[in-house]
CSV table of C-alpha atoms and ligand atoms in Angstrom, one decimal:
chain,number,residue,atom,x,y,z
Z,30,MET,CA,-86.0,-109.4,70.2
Z,31,ARG,CA,-83.7,-106.6,69.1
Z,32,THR,CA,-83.8,-102.8,69.4
Z,33,GLN,CA,-81.5,-99.8,69.5
Z,34,ILE,CA,-82.1,-98.6,73.1
Z,35,GLY,CA,-83.4,-101.0,75.8
Z,36,ILE,CA,-85.1,-98.9,78.4
Z,37,VAL,CA,-85.6,-100.3,81.9
Z,38,GLY,CA,-88.5,-98.6,83.7
Z,39,ALA,CA,-91.6,-96.7,82.6
Z,40,GLY,CA,-91.4,-93.8,85.0
Z,41,PRO,CA,-91.0,-90.2,83.8
Z,42,ALA,CA,-87.4,-90.8,82.8
Z,43,GLY,CA,-88.0,-94.0,80.8
Z,44,LEU,CA,-91.2,-92.7,79.0
Z,45,VAL,CA,-89.9,-89.3,78.1
Z,46,LEU,CA,-86.7,-90.9,76.8
Z,47,ALA,CA,-88.6,-93.3,74.7
Z,48,HIS,CA,-90.7,-90.4,73.3
Z,49,LEU,CA,-87.8,-88.2,72.5
Z,50,LEU,CA,-85.9,-91.1,70.8
Z,51,HIS,CA,-89.0,-91.9,68.7
Z,52,LEU,CA,-89.1,-88.3,67.5
Z,53,GLN,CA,-85.5,-88.7,66.4
Z,54,GLY,CA,-86.3,-91.9,64.5
Z,55,ILE,CA,-84.5,-94.1,67.1
Z,56,GLU,CA,-86.1,-97.4,68.1
Z,57,SER,CA,-86.5,-98.4,71.7
Z,58,VAL,CA,-88.4,-101.0,73.9
Z,59,VAL,CA,-89.6,-100.0,77.4
Z,60,ILE,CA,-89.6,-102.8,80.1
Z,61,GLU,CA,-91.6,-102.2,83.3
Z,62,THR,CA,-92.2,-104.6,86.2
Z,63,ARG,CA,-95.5,-102.9,87.3
Z,64,SER,CA,-98.9,-102.9,85.5
Z,65,ARG,CA,-100.1,-100.0,83.3
Z,66,LYS,CA,-102.8,-99.3,85.9
Z,67,TYR,CA,-100.3,-99.2,88.8
Z,68,ILE,CA,-98.0,-96.7,87.1
Z,69,GLU,CA,-100.9,-94.6,85.9
Z,70,GLU,CA,-102.3,-94.3,89.5
Z,71,ARG,CA,-99.2,-94.0,91.6
Z,72,VAL,CA,-99.4,-90.7,93.5
Z,73,ARG,CA,-96.1,-88.8,93.5
Z,74,ALA,CA,-94.9,-85.4,92.4
Z,75,GLY,CA,-97.1,-82.6,91.0
Z,76,LEU,CA,-95.0,-79.6,90.2
Z,77,LEU,CA,-93.4,-79.1,86.8
Z,78,GLU,CA,-90.7,-76.6,86.0
Z,79,HIS,CA,-91.0,-74.2,83.2
Z,80,GLY,CA,-88.6,-76.3,81.0
Z,81,THR,CA,-90.3,-79.6,81.6
Z,82,VAL,CA,-93.7,-78.1,80.5
Z,83,LYS,CA,-92.1,-76.6,77.5
Z,84,LEU,CA,-90.6,-79.9,76.4
Z,85,LEU,CA,-93.8,-81.8,76.9
Z,86,ILE,CA,-95.8,-79.2,74.8
Z,87,GLU,CA,-93.1,-78.9,72.1
Z,88,THR,CA,-92.9,-82.6,71.6
Z,89,GLY,CA,-96.7,-83.0,71.2
Z,90,VAL,CA,-97.7,-84.6,74.6
Z,91,GLY,CA,-98.8,-81.4,76.3
Z,92,GLU,CA,-102.3,-81.0,75.0
Z,93,ARG,CA,-104.2,-82.3,78.0
Z,94,LEU,CA,-101.6,-80.7,80.3
Z,95,GLN,CA,-102.3,-77.2,78.7
Z,96,ARG,CA,-106.1,-77.7,79.2
Z,97,GLU,CA,-106.0,-79.0,82.7
Z,98,CYS,CA,-102.9,-77.6,84.4
Z,99,LEU,CA,-102.7,-74.8,86.9
Z,100,THR,CA,-100.0,-72.2,86.1
Z,101,HIS,CA,-98.3,-70.4,89.1
Z,102,HIS,CA,-96.5,-67.1,89.0
Z,103,GLY,CA,-95.2,-67.3,92.6
Z,104,ILE,CA,-95.0,-69.1,95.9
Z,105,VAL,CA,-95.6,-68.0,99.5
Z,106,LEU,CA,-93.2,-68.6,102.4
Z,107,ARG,CA,-94.9,-68.4,105.8
Z,108,PHE,CA,-93.3,-68.1,109.3
Z,109,HIS,CA,-94.3,-66.3,112.5
Z,110,ARG,CA,-97.9,-66.0,111.2
Z,111,GLY,CA,-96.6,-63.8,108.3
Z,112,SER,CA,-97.0,-64.6,104.6
Z,113,HIS,CA,-94.3,-63.5,102.1
Z,114,ARG,CA,-94.7,-63.9,98.4
Z,115,ILE,CA,-91.9,-64.7,96.0
Z,116,ASP,CA,-93.0,-63.2,92.7
Z,117,PHE,CA,-91.7,-65.1,89.6
Z,118,ASN,CA,-93.0,-62.5,87.2
Z,119,ASP,CA,-90.8,-59.9,88.7
Z,120,LEU,CA,-87.8,-62.1,89.8
Z,121,ALA,CA,-87.6,-65.0,87.3
Z,122,GLY,CA,-88.1,-63.2,84.0
Z,123,GLY,CA,-91.8,-64.2,83.8
Z,124,LYS,CA,-91.1,-68.0,84.0
Z,125,THR,CA,-93.8,-70.0,85.8
Z,126,VAL,CA,-94.2,-73.4,87.4
Z,127,THR,CA,-97.1,-75.7,86.7
Z,128,ILE,CA,-99.3,-78.0,88.8
Z,129,TYR,CA,-100.1,-81.2,86.8
Z,130,ALA,CA,-99.8,-84.6,88.6
Z,131,GLN,CA,-97.0,-87.0,87.7
Z,132,GLN,CA,-99.5,-89.8,87.0
Z,133,GLU,CA,-101.2,-87.5,84.5
Z,134,VAL,CA,-97.9,-87.0,82.7
Z,135,ILE,CA,-97.4,-90.8,82.8
Z,136,LYS,CA,-100.9,-91.4,81.3
Z,137,ASP,CA,-100.2,-88.9,78.5
Z,138,LEU,CA,-96.9,-90.5,77.6
Z,139,VAL,CA,-98.2,-94.1,77.7
Z,140,ALA,CA,-101.2,-93.1,75.5
Z,141,ALA,CA,-98.9,-91.4,73.0
Z,142,ARG,CA,-96.6,-94.4,72.8
Z,143,LEU,CA,-99.3,-97.0,72.4
Z,144,ALA,CA,-101.2,-94.8,69.9
Z,145,ALA,CA,-98.0,-94.8,67.8
Z,146,GLY,CA,-97.9,-98.6,68.0
Z,147,LEU,CA,-94.6,-98.6,70.0
Z,148,PRO,CA,-93.7,-101.2,72.6
Z,149,ILE,CA,-94.0,-100.9,76.4
Z,150,LEU,CA,-93.9,-104.3,78.1
Z,151,PHE,CA,-95.8,-104.1,81.4
Z,152,ASP,CA,-95.8,-106.7,84.2
Z,153,VAL,CA,-92.4,-108.2,83.4
Z,154,GLU,CA,-90.4,-110.1,86.0
Z,155,ASP,CA,-86.9,-111.1,86.9
Z,156,VAL,CA,-85.2,-108.3,84.9
Z,157,SER,CA,-81.4,-108.4,84.6
Z,158,VAL,CA,-78.9,-106.5,82.5
Z,159,HIS,CA,-75.9,-108.0,80.7
Z,160,GLY,CA,-73.1,-107.3,78.3
Z,161,TYR,CA,-72.9,-103.5,78.7
Z,162,GLU,CA,-69.2,-103.7,79.4
Z,163,GLY,CA,-68.6,-105.0,75.9
Z,164,SER,CA,-70.3,-104.6,72.6
Z,165,SER,CA,-73.4,-106.7,73.0
Z,166,PRO,CA,-75.7,-105.4,75.8
Z,167,SER,CA,-78.9,-107.3,76.5
Z,168,ILE,CA,-81.8,-107.3,79.0
Z,169,ARG,CA,-83.3,-110.6,80.2
Z,170,PHE,CA,-86.7,-110.9,81.8
Z,171,HIS,CA,-89.8,-113.0,82.0
Z,172,ALA,CA,-93.0,-111.9,80.3
Z,173,ALA,CA,-96.1,-113.9,80.8
Z,174,GLY,CA,-94.0,-116.7,82.3
Z,175,LYS,CA,-91.7,-116.9,79.2
Z,176,GLU,CA,-88.0,-116.1,79.3
Z,177,GLU,CA,-87.1,-113.3,76.8
Z,178,VAL,CA,-83.9,-111.6,75.8
Z,179,LEU,CA,-83.8,-108.1,74.4
Z,180,HIS,CA,-80.6,-107.3,72.5
Z,181,CYS,CA,-79.8,-103.6,72.1
Z,182,ASP,CA,-77.0,-101.2,71.3
Z,183,TYR,CA,-77.3,-99.4,74.7
Z,184,ILE,CA,-79.2,-99.8,78.0
Z,185,ALA,CA,-81.0,-96.9,79.6
Z,186,GLY,CA,-81.3,-97.5,83.4
Z,187,CYS,CA,-84.5,-95.5,84.2
Z,188,ASP,CA,-85.7,-97.9,86.9
Z,189,GLY,CA,-85.8,-95.5,89.9
Z,190,PHE,CA,-84.0,-95.7,93.2
Z,191,HIS,CA,-84.9,-99.3,93.9
Z,192,GLY,CA,-84.3,-100.6,90.4
Z,193,ILE,CA,-81.7,-103.2,89.3
Z,194,CYS,CA,-79.5,-101.2,86.8
Z,195,ARG,CA,-77.4,-99.2,89.3
Z,196,PRO,CA,-76.8,-102.1,91.7
Z,197,SER,CA,-75.8,-104.3,88.7
Z,198,LEU,CA,-72.7,-102.2,87.9
Z,199,PRO,CA,-69.4,-103.8,89.1
Z,200,ALA,CA,-68.2,-102.9,92.6
Z,201,GLY,CA,-65.9,-99.9,92.6
Z,202,VAL,CA,-67.3,-98.3,89.5
Z,203,LEU,CA,-69.6,-95.9,91.3
Z,204,THR,CA,-69.0,-93.4,94.1
Z,205,GLU,CA,-72.1,-92.7,96.2
Z,206,PHE,CA,-72.8,-89.4,98.0
Z,207,GLU,CA,-75.7,-89.5,100.5
Z,208,ARG,CA,-77.5,-87.6,103.2
Z,209,VAL,CA,-80.4,-89.1,105.0
Z,210,TYR,CA,-82.8,-86.7,106.9
Z,211,PRO,CA,-84.3,-87.5,110.3
Z,212,PHE,CA,-87.8,-86.9,109.1
Z,213,GLY,CA,-90.2,-87.7,106.3
Z,214,TRP,CA,-93.3,-86.2,104.7
Z,215,LEU,CA,-96.8,-87.3,105.4
Z,216,GLY,CA,-98.7,-86.5,102.2
Z,217,ILE,CA,-102.5,-86.4,101.8
Z,218,LEU,CA,-105.0,-85.7,98.9
Z,219,ALA,CA,-108.2,-84.2,100.1
Z,220,GLU,CA,-111.5,-83.1,98.5
Z,221,ALA,CA,-111.0,-79.5,99.5
Z,222,PRO,CA,-110.4,-76.5,97.2
Z,223,PRO,CA,-106.9,-75.1,97.7
Z,224,SER,CA,-106.9,-72.6,100.6
Z,225,ASN,CA,-104.5,-70.3,98.6
Z,226,ASP,CA,-104.1,-69.8,94.9
Z,227,GLU,CA,-100.4,-70.5,95.2
Z,228,LEU,CA,-98.2,-73.0,97.1
Z,229,VAL,CA,-97.6,-72.1,100.8
Z,230,TYR,CA,-94.3,-73.3,102.4
Z,231,CYS,CA,-94.7,-73.0,106.2
Z,232,TYR,CA,-91.9,-73.0,108.8
Z,233,HIS,CA,-93.4,-73.6,112.2
Z,234,GLU,CA,-92.0,-74.6,115.6
Z,235,ARG,CA,-94.1,-77.8,115.4
Z,236,GLY,CA,-92.5,-78.7,112.0
Z,237,PHE,CA,-92.8,-77.9,108.3
Z,238,ALA,CA,-96.0,-78.0,106.4
Z,239,LEU,CA,-96.7,-77.5,102.7
Z,240,LEU,CA,-100.0,-76.5,101.0
Z,241,THR,CA,-100.1,-77.5,97.4
Z,242,MET,CA,-102.9,-78.7,95.1
Z,243,ARG,CA,-103.8,-81.0,92.2
Z,244,THR,CA,-106.9,-79.2,90.8
Z,245,ARG,CA,-109.3,-76.4,91.8
Z,246,GLN,CA,-111.2,-79.0,93.9
Z,247,ILE,CA,-108.3,-81.2,95.2
Z,248,SER,CA,-105.7,-80.1,97.8
Z,249,ARG,CA,-102.4,-81.9,98.3
Z,250,LEU,CA,-101.0,-81.2,101.7
Z,251,TYR,CA,-97.7,-82.3,103.4
Z,252,LEU,CA,-96.6,-82.5,107.0
Z,253,GLN,CA,-93.1,-83.1,108.3
Z,254,VAL,CA,-93.1,-86.2,110.6
Z,255,PRO,CA,-90.4,-88.3,112.2
Z,256,HIS,CA,-88.6,-90.6,109.7
Z,257,ASP,CA,-89.9,-93.8,111.3
Z,258,GLU,CA,-93.5,-92.6,111.8
Z,259,ASP,CA,-96.4,-95.0,111.5
Z,260,ILE,CA,-99.2,-93.7,109.2
Z,261,GLU,CA,-101.7,-95.5,111.5
Z,262,ALA,CA,-100.8,-92.9,114.2
Z,263,TRP,CA,-102.3,-90.2,112.0
Z,264,SER,CA,-106.1,-90.1,112.0
Z,265,ASP,CA,-107.8,-87.6,109.7
Z,266,ASP,CA,-108.7,-85.4,112.7
Z,267,ARG,CA,-105.1,-85.4,113.9
Z,268,ILE,CA,-103.9,-84.5,110.4
Z,269,TRP,CA,-106.3,-81.5,110.1
Z,270,SER,CA,-105.6,-80.3,113.6
Z,271,GLU,CA,-101.8,-80.4,112.9
Z,272,LEU,CA,-102.2,-78.7,109.6
Z,273,ARG,CA,-104.3,-75.9,111.1
Z,274,LYS,CA,-101.6,-75.2,113.7
Z,275,ARG,CA,-98.7,-75.3,111.4
Z,276,THR,CA,-100.3,-73.1,108.7
Z,277,GLU,CA,-101.7,-70.4,111.1
Z,278,ALA,CA,-101.4,-66.9,109.8
Z,279,ASP,CA,-102.7,-63.3,110.4
Z,280,GLY,CA,-105.1,-61.6,108.1
Z,281,GLY,CA,-108.3,-63.8,107.9
Z,282,TRP,CA,-106.5,-67.0,106.9
Z,283,LYS,CA,-108.6,-70.2,106.9
Z,284,LEU,CA,-107.5,-73.7,105.9
Z,285,ASN,CA,-110.1,-75.5,103.7
Z,286,GLU,CA,-110.7,-79.0,104.9
Z,287,GLY,CA,-112.5,-82.0,103.3
Z,288,HIS,CA,-112.5,-85.8,102.9
Z,289,ILE,CA,-109.0,-87.3,102.8
Z,290,PHE,CA,-108.9,-90.0,100.1
Z,291,GLN,CA,-105.2,-90.8,100.0
Z,292,LYS,CA,-102.3,-90.7,102.6
Z,293,ASN,CA,-98.8,-91.9,102.7
Z,294,ILE,CA,-95.4,-91.2,104.3
Z,295,ALA,CA,-92.3,-90.7,102.2
Z,296,SER,CA,-88.7,-90.8,103.6
Z,297,MET,CA,-86.2,-88.1,102.6
Z,298,ARG,CA,-82.7,-88.4,101.3
Z,299,SER,CA,-80.2,-86.6,99.1
Z,300,TYR,CA,-78.3,-89.2,97.0
Z,301,VAL,CA,-76.0,-89.0,93.9
Z,302,VAL,CA,-73.9,-91.6,92.1
Z,303,GLU,CA,-70.9,-90.7,90.0
Z,304,PRO,CA,-70.5,-91.4,87.2
Z,305,MET,CA,-74.0,-91.8,85.7
Z,306,GLN,CA,-72.7,-94.1,83.0
Z,307,TYR,CA,-70.6,-97.2,82.5
Z,308,GLY,CA,-69.8,-98.9,79.2
Z,309,LYS,CA,-73.0,-99.0,77.3
Z,310,MET,CA,-75.2,-98.5,80.4
Z,311,PHE,CA,-76.6,-95.0,81.1
Z,312,LEU,CA,-78.5,-94.1,84.3
Z,313,ALA,CA,-81.2,-91.4,84.5
Z,314,GLY,CA,-83.5,-89.9,87.0
Z,315,ASP,CA,-84.0,-91.5,90.4
Z,316,ALA,CA,-81.8,-94.5,89.4
Z,317,ALA,CA,-78.9,-92.1,89.6
Z,318,HIS,CA,-80.0,-89.4,92.2
Z,319,ILE,CA,-82.6,-88.6,94.8
Z,320,VAL,CA,-83.4,-85.2,96.2
Z,321,PRO,CA,-85.6,-84.4,99.2
Z,322,PRO,CA,-88.9,-83.2,97.9
Z,323,THR,CA,-88.8,-79.6,99.2
Z,324,GLY,CA,-88.7,-77.6,96.0
Z,325,ALA,CA,-90.0,-80.4,93.8
Z,326,LYS,CA,-86.9,-81.2,91.7
Z,327,GLY,CA,-87.1,-85.0,91.4
Z,328,LEU,CA,-89.3,-85.5,88.4
Z,329,ASN,CA,-87.9,-82.4,86.7
Z,330,LEU,CA,-84.3,-83.7,87.1
Z,331,ALA,CA,-85.3,-87.0,85.5
Z,332,VAL,CA,-86.7,-85.2,82.5
Z,333,ALA,CA,-83.6,-83.0,82.2
Z,334,ASP,CA,-81.3,-86.1,82.3
Z,335,VAL,CA,-83.1,-87.9,79.5
Z,336,ARG,CA,-83.2,-84.9,77.3
Z,337,ILE,CA,-79.4,-84.8,77.4
Z,338,MET,CA,-79.3,-88.6,76.8
Z,339,ALA,CA,-81.7,-88.4,73.8
Z,340,LYS,CA,-79.5,-85.7,72.2
Z,341,ALA,CA,-76.4,-87.8,72.7
Z,342,PHE,CA,-78.1,-90.9,71.1
Z,343,ALA,CA,-79.4,-88.7,68.3
Z,344,GLU,CA,-75.8,-87.4,67.6
Z,345,PHE,CA,-74.5,-91.0,67.6
Z,346,TYR,CA,-77.1,-92.5,65.3
Z,347,LYS,CA,-76.8,-89.5,62.8
Z,348,THR,CA,-73.0,-89.1,62.7
Z,349,GLY,CA,-71.5,-92.1,64.5
Z,350,LYS,CA,-69.8,-89.7,66.9
Z,351,THR,CA,-69.8,-90.6,70.6
Z,352,HIS,CA,-68.6,-87.2,71.9
Z,353,LEU,CA,-72.0,-86.3,73.6
Z,354,LEU,CA,-72.4,-89.9,74.9
Z,355,GLU,CA,-69.0,-89.8,76.5
Z,356,ARG,CA,-69.9,-86.5,78.3
Z,357,TYR,CA,-73.4,-87.6,79.3
Z,358,SER,CA,-72.6,-88.0,83.0
Z,359,GLU,CA,-70.5,-84.9,83.3
Z,360,THR,CA,-73.2,-82.8,81.6
Z,361,CYS,CA,-76.0,-84.1,83.8
Z,362,LEU,CA,-74.1,-83.9,87.0
Z,363,ARG,CA,-73.4,-80.2,86.8
Z,364,ARG,CA,-77.1,-79.5,86.9
Z,365,VAL,CA,-77.9,-82.4,89.3
Z,366,TRP,CA,-75.6,-81.0,91.9
Z,367,LYS,CA,-77.1,-77.6,91.7
Z,368,ALA,CA,-80.6,-79.1,92.2
Z,369,GLN,CA,-79.2,-81.1,95.1
Z,370,ARG,CA,-77.8,-77.9,96.6
Z,371,PHE,CA,-81.2,-76.1,96.2
Z,372,SER,CA,-83.3,-79.0,97.6
Z,373,TRP,CA,-80.9,-79.4,100.6
Z,374,TRP,CA,-81.1,-75.6,101.2
Z,375,MET,CA,-84.9,-75.4,101.0
Z,376,THR,CA,-85.1,-78.5,103.3
Z,377,SER,CA,-82.6,-77.2,105.8
Z,378,MET,CA,-84.3,-73.8,106.0
Z,379,LEU,CA,-87.8,-75.0,106.4
Z,380,HIS,CA,-87.7,-78.1,108.6
Z,381,ARG,CA,-87.2,-78.6,112.3
Z,382,PHE,CA,-84.2,-80.9,113.0
Z,383,ASP,CA,-83.9,-83.3,115.9
Z,384,THR,CA,-80.7,-81.6,116.8
Z,385,ASP,CA,-82.3,-78.2,116.8
Z,386,ASN,CA,-81.0,-75.8,119.3
Z,387,ALA,CA,-81.9,-72.2,119.9
Z,388,PHE,CA,-79.0,-71.0,117.8
Z,389,ASP,CA,-80.2,-73.1,114.7
Z,390,GLN,CA,-83.7,-71.8,115.1
Z,391,ARG,CA,-82.6,-68.2,115.2
Z,392,ARG,CA,-80.4,-68.9,112.2
Z,393,GLN,CA,-83.3,-70.4,110.2
Z,394,LEU,CA,-85.5,-67.4,111.0
Z,395,ALA,CA,-82.8,-65.0,110.0
Z,396,GLU,CA,-82.5,-67.0,106.7
Z,397,LEU,CA,-86.2,-66.8,106.1
Z,398,ASP,CA,-86.2,-63.0,106.9
Z,399,TYR,CA,-83.3,-62.5,104.5
Z,400,VAL,CA,-84.8,-64.6,101.7
Z,401,THR,CA,-88.1,-62.7,101.9
Z,402,SER,CA,-86.5,-59.2,102.2
Z,403,SER,CA,-83.4,-59.1,100.0
Z,404,ARG,CA,-84.1,-58.9,96.3
Z,405,ALA,CA,-80.9,-60.7,95.6
Z,406,ALA,CA,-81.8,-63.7,97.8
Z,407,MET,CA,-85.4,-63.8,96.5
Z,408,THR,CA,-84.1,-63.8,92.9
Z,409,SER,CA,-81.8,-66.7,93.7
Z,410,LEU,CA,-84.7,-68.7,95.1
Z,411,ALA,CA,-87.0,-67.8,92.2
Z,412,GLU,CA,-84.5,-68.8,89.5
Z,413,ASN,CA,-83.8,-72.1,91.1
Z,414,TYR,CA,-87.5,-72.9,91.8
Z,415,VAL,CA,-88.7,-72.3,88.2
Z,416,GLY,CA,-85.7,-74.4,87.1
Z,417,LEU,CA,-82.1,-73.5,86.1
Z,418,PRO,CA,-81.4,-73.3,82.3
Z,419,TRP,CA,-80.9,-76.7,80.6
Z,420,ASP,CA,-78.1,-75.6,78.2
J,525,FAD,P1,-89.5,-93.7,88.8
J,525,FAD,O1,-90.7,-92.8,88.7
J,525,FAD,O2,-89.3,-94.3,90.2
J,525,FAD,O3,-89.7,-94.8,87.7
J,525,FAD,C1,-89.0,-96.0,87.7
J,525,FAD,C2,-89.8,-97.1,87.1
J,525,FAD,O4,-89.0,-98.2,86.9
J,525,FAD,C3,-91.0,-97.4,87.9
J,525,FAD,O5,-92.2,-97.4,87.1
J,525,FAD,C4,-90.7,-98.8,88.4
J,525,FAD,O6,-91.8,-99.6,88.6
J,525,FAD,C5,-89.8,-99.4,87.3
J,525,FAD,N1,-88.9,-100.4,87.8
J,525,FAD,C6,-88.2,-100.6,88.9
J,525,FAD,N2,-87.5,-101.7,88.9
J,525,FAD,C7,-87.6,-102.2,87.7
J,525,FAD,C8,-87.0,-103.3,87.1
J,525,FAD,N3,-86.2,-104.1,87.7
J,525,FAD,N4,-87.3,-103.6,85.8
J,525,FAD,C9,-88.2,-102.8,85.1
J,525,FAD,N5,-88.8,-101.7,85.7
J,525,FAD,C10,-88.5,-101.4,86.9
J,525,FAD,N6,-90.7,-85.4,93.3
J,525,FAD,C11,-91.1,-84.1,93.2
J,525,FAD,O7,-90.6,-83.4,92.5
J,525,FAD,N7,-92.2,-83.7,94.0
J,525,FAD,C12,-92.8,-84.6,94.9
J,525,FAD,O8,-93.8,-84.2,95.6
J,525,FAD,C13,-92.4,-85.9,94.9
J,525,FAD,N8,-93.1,-86.8,95.7
J,525,FAD,C14,-92.7,-88.1,95.7
J,525,FAD,C15,-93.3,-89.0,96.5
J,525,FAD,C16,-92.9,-90.4,96.6
J,525,FAD,C17,-93.6,-91.3,97.5
J,525,FAD,C18,-91.8,-90.8,95.8
J,525,FAD,C19,-91.3,-92.2,95.8
J,525,FAD,C20,-91.2,-89.8,94.9
J,525,FAD,C21,-91.6,-88.5,94.9
J,525,FAD,N9,-91.0,-87.5,94.1
J,525,FAD,C22,-91.4,-86.3,94.1
J,525,FAD,C23,-89.9,-87.9,93.2
J,525,FAD,C24,-90.4,-88.1,91.8
J,525,FAD,O9,-91.6,-88.8,91.8
J,525,FAD,C25,-89.3,-88.9,91.2
J,525,FAD,O10,-88.1,-88.1,91.2
J,525,FAD,C26,-89.6,-89.4,89.8
J,525,FAD,O11,-90.7,-90.3,89.8
J,525,FAD,C27,-88.4,-89.9,89.1
J,525,FAD,O12,-88.7,-90.5,87.9
J,525,FAD,P2,-87.9,-91.8,87.4
J,525,FAD,O13,-88.5,-92.1,86.1
J,525,FAD,O14,-86.5,-91.6,87.5
J,525,FAD,O15,-88.2,-92.9,88.4
J,526,DHB,C1,-95.3,-80.5,95.4
J,526,DHB,C2,-94.4,-81.2,96.0
J,526,DHB,C3,-93.2,-80.6,96.5
J,526,DHB,O1,-92.2,-81.3,97.0
J,526,DHB,C4,-93.1,-79.2,96.3
J,526,DHB,O2,-92.0,-78.6,96.8
J,526,DHB,C5,-94.1,-78.5,95.7
J,526,DHB,C6,-95.2,-79.2,95.2
J,526,DHB,C7,-96.6,-81.2,95.0
J,526,DHB,O3,-96.7,-82.4,95.2
J,526,DHB,O4,-97.5,-80.5,94.4
């Protein structure tokens, strides 16, 4: 087998990259260890930045998104029983964010690729990457028990945090930057209409809670829990009881409850590798960086990376110039670090830390007071939340 770009991983990064390359007339093959069903059902992110939505619509994969999504013009920060709205219309030049589940984006991208007759190889095994230091990169794997070799011009490592591309790079090439948090998020999906039209981020002495949604009938709710928490310790009753306490508010507030049909716990870390490229291997999305979920930047960063990568490949195949490819890592990292800063800041402001002392709690409350009363601070939150400019 031979192609121009060998893409490892059919997550948002790999599938958006394959789609953008196709629109530029560049061939690719996507290789994925999981089944189509698995990647189309995996519950993860749900909030898309303004730029991510624009890209999906402009490139022809936003039709169902436009029909089914929920558009949001602001968010609410809640603390001390008070609710404070950050208004994007006023503060972010009318930009919005959109609720549309990650697995729906995946379904739309897979459907578009298969409809165009283009290859995604699901259920492959034993994937390994070779030759990217020289001029003949290749990806080896087993498909239906048979050994295959995909020869390509470049390899795109879009295989997430636990993938094989990043760890395959020679020792000493990458520098890692990491912060692990002493808590995780317990996330549920419930058959309950959202209690509020917009997302509510709650700072509470019992810990952080977030009210978000998937549709007008389905709520997505998160609770801060210790990092080593056992999901078995959280009965449905305990989850609702804790959510009621942490989301308490004045003014006739009521939390809508319903049947919980999905729950899981995700750990939280901030992580970046530099550089995001080596020889003919380019890393994108979670393969290169992880953000804590507060602020919902993970999926959006993955899309922003591959947009830059696709532009660089387009320049190379049109003109033979490698100028944009050479600057890929540098270009991505400027934006990645700003998203890291924002996600870290939102996480630090809203969660209770093990090491909390009275000083830190007062400081967090002062920060919340400031960010909900100073127009300059609110504007900064709003412009980061809807997504910083891509160019
Ligand atoms: P991934 O989505 O991880 O895709 C990588 C793909 O590569 C996967 O399909 C994987 O199966 C495949 N793969 C792995 N190894 C190999 C291999 N050896 N060969 C071939 N294929 C391979 N972000 C938010 O913004 N908001 C959220 O609420 C949120 N919640 C999350 C909850 C969880 C439990 C997790 C894990 C992540 C969450 N994220 C969230 C982050 C967001 O989902 C990711 O940032 C996003 O999925 C990154 O996309 P990606 O394509 O880079 O990686
Ligand atoms: C969602 C997740 C987030 O981390 C966030 O900050 C906002 C929304 C979500 O899953 O909808």
